[in-house]
Short mmCIF file of C-alpha atoms in Angstrom, two decimals:
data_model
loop_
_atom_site.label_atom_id
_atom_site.label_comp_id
_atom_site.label_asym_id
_atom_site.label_seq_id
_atom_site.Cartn_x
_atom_site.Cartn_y
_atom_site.Cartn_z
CA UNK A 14 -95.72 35.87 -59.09
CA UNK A 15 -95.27 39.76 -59.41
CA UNK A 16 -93.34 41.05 -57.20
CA UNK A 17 -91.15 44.65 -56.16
CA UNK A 18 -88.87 45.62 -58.83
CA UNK A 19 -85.35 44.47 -58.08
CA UNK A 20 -83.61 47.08 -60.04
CA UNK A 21 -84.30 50.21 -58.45
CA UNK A 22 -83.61 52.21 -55.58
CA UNK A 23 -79.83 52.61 -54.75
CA UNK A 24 -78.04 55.99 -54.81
CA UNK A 25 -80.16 57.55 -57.57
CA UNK A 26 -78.35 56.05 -60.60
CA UNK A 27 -79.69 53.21 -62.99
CA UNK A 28 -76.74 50.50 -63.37
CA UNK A 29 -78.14 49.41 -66.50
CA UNK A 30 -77.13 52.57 -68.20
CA UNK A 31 -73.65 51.47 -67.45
CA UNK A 32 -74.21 47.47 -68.37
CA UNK A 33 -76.60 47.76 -71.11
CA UNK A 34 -74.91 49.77 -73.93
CA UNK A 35 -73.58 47.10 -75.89
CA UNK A 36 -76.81 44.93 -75.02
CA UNK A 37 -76.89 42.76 -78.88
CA UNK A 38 -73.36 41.56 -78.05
CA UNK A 39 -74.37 40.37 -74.86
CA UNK A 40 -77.42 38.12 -76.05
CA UNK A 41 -74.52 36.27 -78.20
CA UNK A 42 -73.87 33.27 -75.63
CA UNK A 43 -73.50 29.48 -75.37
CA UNK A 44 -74.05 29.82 -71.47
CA UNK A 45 -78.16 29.40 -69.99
CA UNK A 46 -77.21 32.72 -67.99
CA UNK A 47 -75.04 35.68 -69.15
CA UNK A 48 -72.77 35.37 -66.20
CA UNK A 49 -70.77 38.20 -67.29
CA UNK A 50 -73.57 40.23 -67.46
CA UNK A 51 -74.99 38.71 -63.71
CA UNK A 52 -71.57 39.44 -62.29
CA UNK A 53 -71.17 43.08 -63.54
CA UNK A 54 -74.63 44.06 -62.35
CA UNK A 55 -74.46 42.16 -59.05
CA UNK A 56 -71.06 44.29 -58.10
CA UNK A 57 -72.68 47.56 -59.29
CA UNK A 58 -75.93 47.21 -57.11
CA UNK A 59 -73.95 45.71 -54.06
CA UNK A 60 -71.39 48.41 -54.12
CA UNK A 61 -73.86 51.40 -55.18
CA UNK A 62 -71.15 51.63 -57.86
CA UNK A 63 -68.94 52.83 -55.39
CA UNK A 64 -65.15 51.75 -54.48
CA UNK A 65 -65.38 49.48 -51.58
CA UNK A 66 -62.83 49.74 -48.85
CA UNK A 67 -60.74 46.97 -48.03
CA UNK A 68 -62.21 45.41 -44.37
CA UNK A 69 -60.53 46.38 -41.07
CA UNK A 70 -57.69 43.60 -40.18
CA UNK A 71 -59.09 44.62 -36.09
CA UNK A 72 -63.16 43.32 -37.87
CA UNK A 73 -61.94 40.06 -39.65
CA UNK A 74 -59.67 39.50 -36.21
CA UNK A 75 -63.45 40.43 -33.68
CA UNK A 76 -65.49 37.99 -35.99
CA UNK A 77 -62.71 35.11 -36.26
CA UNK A 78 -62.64 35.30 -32.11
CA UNK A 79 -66.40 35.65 -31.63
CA UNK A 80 -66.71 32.84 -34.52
CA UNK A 81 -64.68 30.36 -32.08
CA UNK A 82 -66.72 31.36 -28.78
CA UNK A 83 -70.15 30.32 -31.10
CA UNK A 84 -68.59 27.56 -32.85
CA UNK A 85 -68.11 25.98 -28.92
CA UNK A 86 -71.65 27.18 -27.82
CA UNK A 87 -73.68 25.91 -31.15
CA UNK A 88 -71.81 22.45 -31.08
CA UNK A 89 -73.10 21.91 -27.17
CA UNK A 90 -76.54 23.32 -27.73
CA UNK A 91 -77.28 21.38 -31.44
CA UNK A 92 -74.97 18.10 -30.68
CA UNK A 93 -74.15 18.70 -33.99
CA UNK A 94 -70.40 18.67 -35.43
CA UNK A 95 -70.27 22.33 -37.09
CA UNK A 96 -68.32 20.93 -39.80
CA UNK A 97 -69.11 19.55 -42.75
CA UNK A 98 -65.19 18.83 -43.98
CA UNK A 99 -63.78 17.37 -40.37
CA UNK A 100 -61.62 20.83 -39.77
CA UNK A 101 -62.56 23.94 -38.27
CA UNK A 102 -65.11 26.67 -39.51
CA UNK A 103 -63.24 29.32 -40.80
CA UNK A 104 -64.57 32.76 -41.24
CA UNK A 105 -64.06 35.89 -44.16
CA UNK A 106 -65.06 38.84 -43.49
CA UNK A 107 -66.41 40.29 -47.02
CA UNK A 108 -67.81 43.18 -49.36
CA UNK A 109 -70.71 43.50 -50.27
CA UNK A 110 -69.91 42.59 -53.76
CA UNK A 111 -67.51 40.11 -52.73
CA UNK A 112 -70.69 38.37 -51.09
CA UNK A 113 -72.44 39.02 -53.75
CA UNK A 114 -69.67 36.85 -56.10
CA UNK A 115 -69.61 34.22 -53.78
CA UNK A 116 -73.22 34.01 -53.77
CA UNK A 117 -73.30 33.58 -57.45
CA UNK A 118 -70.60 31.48 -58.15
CA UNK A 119 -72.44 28.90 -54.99
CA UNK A 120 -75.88 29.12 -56.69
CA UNK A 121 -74.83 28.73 -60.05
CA UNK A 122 -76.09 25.33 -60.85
CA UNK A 123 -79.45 26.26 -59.12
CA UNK A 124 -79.94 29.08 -61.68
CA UNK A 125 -78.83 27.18 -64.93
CA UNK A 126 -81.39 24.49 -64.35
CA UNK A 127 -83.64 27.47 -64.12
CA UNK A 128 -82.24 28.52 -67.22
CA UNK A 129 -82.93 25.28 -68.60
CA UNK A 130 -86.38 24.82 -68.07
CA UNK A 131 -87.49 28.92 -69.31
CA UNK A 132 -85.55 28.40 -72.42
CA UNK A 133 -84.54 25.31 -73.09
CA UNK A 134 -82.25 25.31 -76.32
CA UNK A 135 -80.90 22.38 -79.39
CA UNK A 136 -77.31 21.45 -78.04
CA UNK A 137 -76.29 21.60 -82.07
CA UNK A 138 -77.66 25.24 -82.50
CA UNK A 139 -75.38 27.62 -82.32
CA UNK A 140 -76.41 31.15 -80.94
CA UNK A 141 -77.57 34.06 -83.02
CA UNK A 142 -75.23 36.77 -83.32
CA UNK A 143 -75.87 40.70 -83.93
CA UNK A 144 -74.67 39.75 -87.88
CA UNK A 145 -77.47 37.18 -88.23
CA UNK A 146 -79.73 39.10 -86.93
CA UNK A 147 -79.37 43.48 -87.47
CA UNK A 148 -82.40 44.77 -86.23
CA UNK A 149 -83.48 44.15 -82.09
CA UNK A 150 -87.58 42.98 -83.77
CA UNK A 151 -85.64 40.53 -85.99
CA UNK A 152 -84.33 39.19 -82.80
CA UNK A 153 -87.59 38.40 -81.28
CA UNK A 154 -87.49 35.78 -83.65
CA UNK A 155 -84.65 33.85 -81.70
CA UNK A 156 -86.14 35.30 -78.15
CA UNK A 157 -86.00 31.96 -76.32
CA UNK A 158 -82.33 31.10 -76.98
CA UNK A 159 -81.05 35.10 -77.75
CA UNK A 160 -83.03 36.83 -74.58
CA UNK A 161 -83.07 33.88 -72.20
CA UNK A 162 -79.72 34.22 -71.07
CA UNK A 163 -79.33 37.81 -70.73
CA UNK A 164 -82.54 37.94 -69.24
CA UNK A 165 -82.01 35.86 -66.57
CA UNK A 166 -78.42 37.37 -65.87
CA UNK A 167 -80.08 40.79 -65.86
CA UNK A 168 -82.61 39.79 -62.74
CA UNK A 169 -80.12 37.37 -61.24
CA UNK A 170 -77.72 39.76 -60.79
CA UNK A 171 -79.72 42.55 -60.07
CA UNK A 172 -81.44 40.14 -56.99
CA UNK A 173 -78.10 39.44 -55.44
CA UNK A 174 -76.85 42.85 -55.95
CA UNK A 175 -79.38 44.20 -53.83
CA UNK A 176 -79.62 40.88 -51.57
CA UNK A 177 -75.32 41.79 -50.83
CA UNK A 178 -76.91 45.44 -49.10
CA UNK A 179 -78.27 43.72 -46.33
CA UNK A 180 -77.20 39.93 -46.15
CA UNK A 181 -74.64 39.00 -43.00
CA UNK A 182 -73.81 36.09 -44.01
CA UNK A 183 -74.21 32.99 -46.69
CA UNK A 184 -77.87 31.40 -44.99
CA UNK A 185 -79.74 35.10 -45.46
CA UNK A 186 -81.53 32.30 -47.60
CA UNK A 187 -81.13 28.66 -46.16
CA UNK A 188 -79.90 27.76 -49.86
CA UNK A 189 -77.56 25.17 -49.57
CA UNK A 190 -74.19 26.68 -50.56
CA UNK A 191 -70.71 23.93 -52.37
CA UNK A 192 -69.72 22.03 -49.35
CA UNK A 193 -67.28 24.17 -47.53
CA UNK A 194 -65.90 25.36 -44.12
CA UNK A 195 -65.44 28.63 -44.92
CA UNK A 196 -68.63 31.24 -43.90
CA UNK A 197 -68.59 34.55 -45.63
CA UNK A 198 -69.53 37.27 -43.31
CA UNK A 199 -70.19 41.34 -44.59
CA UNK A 200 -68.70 43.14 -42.29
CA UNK A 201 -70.03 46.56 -43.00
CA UNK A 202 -73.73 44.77 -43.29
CA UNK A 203 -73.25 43.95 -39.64
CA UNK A 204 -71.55 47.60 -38.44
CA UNK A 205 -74.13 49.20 -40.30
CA UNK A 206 -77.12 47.09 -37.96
CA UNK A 207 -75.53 47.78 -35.36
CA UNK A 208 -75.61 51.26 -35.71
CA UNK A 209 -78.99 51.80 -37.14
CA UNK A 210 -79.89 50.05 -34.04
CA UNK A 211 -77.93 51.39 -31.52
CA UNK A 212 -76.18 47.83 -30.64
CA UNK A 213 -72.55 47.11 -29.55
CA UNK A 214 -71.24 45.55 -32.77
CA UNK A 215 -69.82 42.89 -30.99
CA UNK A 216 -73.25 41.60 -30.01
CA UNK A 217 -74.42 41.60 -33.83
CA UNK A 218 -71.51 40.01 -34.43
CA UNK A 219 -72.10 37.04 -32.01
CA UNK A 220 -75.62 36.77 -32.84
CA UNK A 221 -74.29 36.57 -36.41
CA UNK A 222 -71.96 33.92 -35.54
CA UNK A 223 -74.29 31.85 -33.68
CA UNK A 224 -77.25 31.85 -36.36
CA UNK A 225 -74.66 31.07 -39.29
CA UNK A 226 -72.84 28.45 -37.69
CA UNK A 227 -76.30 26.87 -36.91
CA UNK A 228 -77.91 26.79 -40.47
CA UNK A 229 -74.14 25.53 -41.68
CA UNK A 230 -74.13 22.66 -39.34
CA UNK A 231 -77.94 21.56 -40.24
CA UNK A 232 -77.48 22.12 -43.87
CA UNK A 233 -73.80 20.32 -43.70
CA UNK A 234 -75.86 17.27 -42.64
CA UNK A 235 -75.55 15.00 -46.05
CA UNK A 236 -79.48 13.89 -45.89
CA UNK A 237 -80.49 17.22 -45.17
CA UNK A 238 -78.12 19.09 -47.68
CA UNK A 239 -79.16 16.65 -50.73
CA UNK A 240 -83.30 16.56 -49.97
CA UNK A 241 -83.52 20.35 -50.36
CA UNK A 242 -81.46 20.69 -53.23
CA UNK A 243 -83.53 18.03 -54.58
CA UNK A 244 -86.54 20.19 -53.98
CA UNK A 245 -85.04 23.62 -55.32
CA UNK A 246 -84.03 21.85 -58.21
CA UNK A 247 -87.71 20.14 -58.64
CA UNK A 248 -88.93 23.34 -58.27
CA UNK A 249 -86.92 25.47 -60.26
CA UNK A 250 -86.55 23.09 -63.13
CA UNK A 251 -90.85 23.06 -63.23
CA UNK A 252 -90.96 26.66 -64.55
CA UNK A 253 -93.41 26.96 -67.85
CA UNK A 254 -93.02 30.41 -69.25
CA UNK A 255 -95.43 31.66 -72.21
CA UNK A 256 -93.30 32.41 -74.44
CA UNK A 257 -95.67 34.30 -76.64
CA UNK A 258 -96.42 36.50 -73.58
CA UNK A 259 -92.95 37.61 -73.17
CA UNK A 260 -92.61 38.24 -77.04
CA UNK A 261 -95.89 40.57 -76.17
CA UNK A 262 -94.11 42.46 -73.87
CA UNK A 263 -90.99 43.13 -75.46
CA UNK A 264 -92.11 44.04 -78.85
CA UNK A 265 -91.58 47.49 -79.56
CA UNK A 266 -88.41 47.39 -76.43
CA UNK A 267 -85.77 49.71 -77.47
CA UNK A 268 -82.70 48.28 -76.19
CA UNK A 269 -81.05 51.18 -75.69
CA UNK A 270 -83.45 52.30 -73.17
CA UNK A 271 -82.36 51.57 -69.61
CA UNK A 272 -85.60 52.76 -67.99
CA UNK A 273 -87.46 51.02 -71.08
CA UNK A 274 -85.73 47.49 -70.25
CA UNK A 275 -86.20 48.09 -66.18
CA UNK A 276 -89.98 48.54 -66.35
CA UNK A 277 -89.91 44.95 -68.50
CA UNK A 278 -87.75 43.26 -66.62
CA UNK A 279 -88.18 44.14 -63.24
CA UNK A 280 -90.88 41.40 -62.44
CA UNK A 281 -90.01 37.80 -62.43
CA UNK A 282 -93.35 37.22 -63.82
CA UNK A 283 -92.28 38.70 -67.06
CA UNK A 284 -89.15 35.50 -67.45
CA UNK A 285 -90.96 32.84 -65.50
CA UNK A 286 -94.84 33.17 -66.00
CA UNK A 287 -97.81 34.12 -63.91
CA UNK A 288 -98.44 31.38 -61.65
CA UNK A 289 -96.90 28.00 -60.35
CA UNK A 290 -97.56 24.82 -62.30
CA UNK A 291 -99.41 22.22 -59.79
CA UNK A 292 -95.84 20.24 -59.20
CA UNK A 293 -94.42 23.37 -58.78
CA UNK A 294 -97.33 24.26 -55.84
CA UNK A 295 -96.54 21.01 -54.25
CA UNK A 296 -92.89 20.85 -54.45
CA UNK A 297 -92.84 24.53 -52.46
CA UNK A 298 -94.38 22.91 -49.67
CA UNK A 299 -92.25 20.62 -49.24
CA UNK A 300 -89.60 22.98 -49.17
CA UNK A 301 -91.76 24.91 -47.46
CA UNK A 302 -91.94 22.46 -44.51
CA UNK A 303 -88.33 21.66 -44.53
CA UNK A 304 -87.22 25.56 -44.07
CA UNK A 305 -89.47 26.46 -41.53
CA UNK A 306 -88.65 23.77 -39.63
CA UNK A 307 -84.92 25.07 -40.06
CA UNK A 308 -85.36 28.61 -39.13
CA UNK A 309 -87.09 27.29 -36.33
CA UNK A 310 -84.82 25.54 -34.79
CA UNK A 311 -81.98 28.20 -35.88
CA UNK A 312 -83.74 30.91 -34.35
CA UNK A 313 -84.37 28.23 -30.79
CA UNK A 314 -80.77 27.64 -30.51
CA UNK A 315 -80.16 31.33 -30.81
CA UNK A 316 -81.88 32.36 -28.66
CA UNK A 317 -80.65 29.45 -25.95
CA UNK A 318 -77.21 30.50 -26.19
CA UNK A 319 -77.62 34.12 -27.34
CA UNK A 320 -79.97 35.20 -24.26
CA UNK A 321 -76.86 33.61 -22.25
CA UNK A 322 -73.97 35.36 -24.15
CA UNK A 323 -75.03 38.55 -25.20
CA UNK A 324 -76.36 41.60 -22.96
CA UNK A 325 -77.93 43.25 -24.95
CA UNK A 326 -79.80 40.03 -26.72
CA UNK A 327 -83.73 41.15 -26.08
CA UNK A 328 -83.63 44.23 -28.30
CA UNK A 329 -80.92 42.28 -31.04
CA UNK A 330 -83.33 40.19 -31.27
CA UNK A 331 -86.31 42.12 -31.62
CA UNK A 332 -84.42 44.29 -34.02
CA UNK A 333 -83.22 40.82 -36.32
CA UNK A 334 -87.31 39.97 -36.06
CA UNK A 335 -88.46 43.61 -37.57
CA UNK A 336 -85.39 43.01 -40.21
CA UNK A 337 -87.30 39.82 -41.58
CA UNK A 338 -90.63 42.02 -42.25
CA UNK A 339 -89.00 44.86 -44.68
CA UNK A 340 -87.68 42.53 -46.45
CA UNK A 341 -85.59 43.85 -49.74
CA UNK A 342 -86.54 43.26 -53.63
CA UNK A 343 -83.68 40.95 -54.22
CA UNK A 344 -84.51 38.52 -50.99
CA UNK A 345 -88.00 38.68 -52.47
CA UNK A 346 -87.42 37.94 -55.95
CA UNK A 347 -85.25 34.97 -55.48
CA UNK A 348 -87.47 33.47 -53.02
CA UNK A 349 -89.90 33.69 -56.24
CA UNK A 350 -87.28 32.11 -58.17
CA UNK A 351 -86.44 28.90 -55.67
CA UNK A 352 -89.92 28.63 -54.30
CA UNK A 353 -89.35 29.83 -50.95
CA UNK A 354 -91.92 32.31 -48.56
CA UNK A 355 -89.89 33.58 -46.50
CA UNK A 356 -92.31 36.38 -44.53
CA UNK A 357 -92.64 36.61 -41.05
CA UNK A 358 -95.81 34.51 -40.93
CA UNK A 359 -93.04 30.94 -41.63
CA UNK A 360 -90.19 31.99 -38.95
CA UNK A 361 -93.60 31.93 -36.39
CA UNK A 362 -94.88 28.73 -37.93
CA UNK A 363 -91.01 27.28 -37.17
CA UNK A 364 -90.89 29.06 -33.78
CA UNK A 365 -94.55 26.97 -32.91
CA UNK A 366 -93.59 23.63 -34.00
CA UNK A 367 -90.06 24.22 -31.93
CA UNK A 368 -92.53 24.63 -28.88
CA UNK A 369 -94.80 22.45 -29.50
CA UNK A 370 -92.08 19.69 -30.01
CA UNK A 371 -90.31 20.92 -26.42
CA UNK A 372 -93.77 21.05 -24.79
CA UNK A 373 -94.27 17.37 -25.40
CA UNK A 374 -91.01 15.54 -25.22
CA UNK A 375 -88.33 18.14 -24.32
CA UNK A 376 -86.18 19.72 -25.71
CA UNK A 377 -83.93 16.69 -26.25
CA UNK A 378 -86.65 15.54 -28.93
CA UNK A 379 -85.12 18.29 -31.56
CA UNK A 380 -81.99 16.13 -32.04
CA UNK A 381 -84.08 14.12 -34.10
CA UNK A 382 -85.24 16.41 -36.26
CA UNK A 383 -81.93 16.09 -38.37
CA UNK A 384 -81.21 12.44 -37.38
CA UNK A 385 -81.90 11.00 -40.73
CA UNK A 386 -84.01 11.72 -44.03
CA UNK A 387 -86.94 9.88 -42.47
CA UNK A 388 -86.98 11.93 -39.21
CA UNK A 389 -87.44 15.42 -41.16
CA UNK A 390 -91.05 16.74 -41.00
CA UNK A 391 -93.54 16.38 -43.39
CA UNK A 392 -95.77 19.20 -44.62
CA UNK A 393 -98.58 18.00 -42.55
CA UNK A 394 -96.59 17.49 -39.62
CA UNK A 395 -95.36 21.07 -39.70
CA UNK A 396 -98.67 22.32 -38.41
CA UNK A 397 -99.22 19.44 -35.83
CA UNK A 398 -95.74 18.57 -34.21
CA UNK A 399 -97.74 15.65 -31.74
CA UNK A 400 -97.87 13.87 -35.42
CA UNK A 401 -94.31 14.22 -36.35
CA UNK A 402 -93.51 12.66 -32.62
CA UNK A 403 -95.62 9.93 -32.84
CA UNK A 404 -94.24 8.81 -36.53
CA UNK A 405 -90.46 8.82 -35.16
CA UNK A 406 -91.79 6.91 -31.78
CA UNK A 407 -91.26 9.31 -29.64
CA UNK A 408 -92.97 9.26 -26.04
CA UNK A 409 -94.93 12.64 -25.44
CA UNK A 410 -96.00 14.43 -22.27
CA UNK A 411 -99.57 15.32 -21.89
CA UNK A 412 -99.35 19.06 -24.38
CA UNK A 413 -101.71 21.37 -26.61
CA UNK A 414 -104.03 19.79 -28.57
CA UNK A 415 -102.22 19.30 -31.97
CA UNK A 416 -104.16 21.27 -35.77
CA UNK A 417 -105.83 19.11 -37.45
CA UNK A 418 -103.61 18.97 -40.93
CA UNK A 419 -105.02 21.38 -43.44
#
């Protein structure tokens, strides 16, 4: 489960010098994450501990116009009702760290029942405090209730720190997010692709738009919403940590060592263990099979109405495609933490079963994909979309031989 480190590589300063000073206070917490701790670090990385400028009034006006033009064009194309309170989507155009807050506050329960199940504590035990314990070894002692927390808060907020640098808008991960109308977009995330790619912002901006308002209105769908958050939960709630492994690696840690306390707790593998347990393994495909699916169909619809809309749509799109390969630390890590695989090899495996599901009965035939919790594809079916038609009834056309299910 190693992975890139998600604490380095912004602007040439460590933010842990700046969060870490006082680190024995921190560790003394009734919360499964130090929040404070995830919400100080996640502002520093997303902002590059820089001020952030307020957003341009003439940007949050662009995105709320080009959010109504998608919000008409997604509802035709999906048949789906891009709301998930009755009213109208409503868009805010964000920070960086602003998404990054957001983003925390919406996963929160995903990341205590992580914190749960890697250090699960006695409700009648109080916490150990610097006074109980003087010395940082002594410590060790109490590591699954006194480090837990502060080392989950240090790598969640690190992830979403960096995650805030390039994420456009709530679904950069299709995590399901408090049910809401409101979509969170960064505006200086989408200005800044647009230049690095020589695009007219206002075709990012649409394509934005269009691919937002499409994850929100499948993931708004009650069935859909509650069997993936039964799955992250599953799978997040299966983690087995060695405890005595992480004792390993920490004894001798001087906690007043920034660089010291990055090279530990950089990897995910150091809080959560090596591998998957085997209900872990076969709780990620199911999730697996449920988000490629997803980003499938997100990435079908636009393309349907963003070839139509937006001029310069060919190289967008190529550009959004490369974006997905380099993918950052944070994306990475928290994909480790919820059991998603996010690399370029599952948007194809989406974009196939898409085709191979038009090729046979239409495109009509993807209305059913989100019809009810029995219509959504099963692993198997995944690779072999003939199967998935033939279990909801659907009449095919004569098509590509379907895989045989590995």
């Amino acid at each position: 489960m190693s992975g890139p480190s998600p604490f380095g590589g912004f602007g040439g300063n460590n933010p842990l010098e700046y969060l870490l000073g006082d680190l024995l206070k921190l560790m003394s917490t009734n919360a499964p994450v130090q929040w404070d701790l995830a919400r100080q670090l996640a502002h520093t990385v997303a902002s590059d501990g820089q001020p952030e400028p307020n957003v341009d009034p003439i940007e949050r006006i662009r995105l709320e116009e080009l959010a109504r033009v998608a919000e008409l064009h997604v509802s035709d194309a999906t048949g789906l009702n891009t709301s998930t309170t009755g009213g109208l989507v409503s868009i805010s155009a964000l920070s960086r760290s602003e998404w990054a807050w957001h983003t925390l506050d919406a996963w929160r329960p995903l990341f205590e029942t992580l914190a749960k199940a890697i250090h699960p504590a006695s409700p009648d035990a109080p916490p150990p405090t610097v006074e109980d314990h003087p010395g940082f070894a002594q410590l060790m002692g109490s590591l699954g209730q006194v480090m837990g927390p502060t080392l989950l808060g240090l790598q969640v907020g690190s992830a979403l720190g960096h995650l805030a640098r390039r994420a456009m808008g709530p679904y950069v991960l299709p995590i399901p997010r408090p049910r809401s109308d409101e979509l969170g977009l960064v505006a200086s995330n989408i200005s800044s692709f647009a230049n690095d790619w020589s695009l007219p912002v206002d075709d990012v901006r649409l394509w934005v738009c269009l691919s937002e308002l499409t994850h929100h209105s499948v993931l708004g769908r009650p069935h859909v919403r509650r069997r993936l958050e039964e799955l992250l939960s599953a799978y997040v709630g299966g983690f087995r940590p060695d405890t005595a492994a992480l004792e390993e690696l920490l004894r001798g840690l001087d906690p007043t060592d920034p660089a010291a306390i990055q090279a530990a707790m950089g990897d995910p593998a150091a809080l959560l263990g090596e591998r998957a347990t085997p209900e872990q393994t076969l709780v990620a495909g199911q999730i697996e099979a449920l988000v490629v699916v997803l980003e499938g169909y997100a990435d079908h619809v636009t393309d349907l109405v963003g070839s139509r809309l937006i001029a310069s749509y060919g190289s967008l799109a190529e550009a959004m495609r490369r974006q997905r390969v380099d993918r950052d630390p944070g994306e990475a890590m928290i994909e480790q933490l919820v059991g998603m695989d996010m690399g370029q090899d599952r948007f194809d495996q989406g974009t196939v079963f898409v085709r191979g599901v038009i090729d046979r009965a239409g495109p009509d035939a993807l209305a059913r994909l989100w019809e009810s919790s029995t219509t959504l594809p099963t692993p198997a079916e995944v690779g072999a979309p003939g199967l998935w038609l033939a279990r909801i009834d659907l009449p095919t056309r004569p098509g590509p031989e379907d895989q045989s299910a590995s």
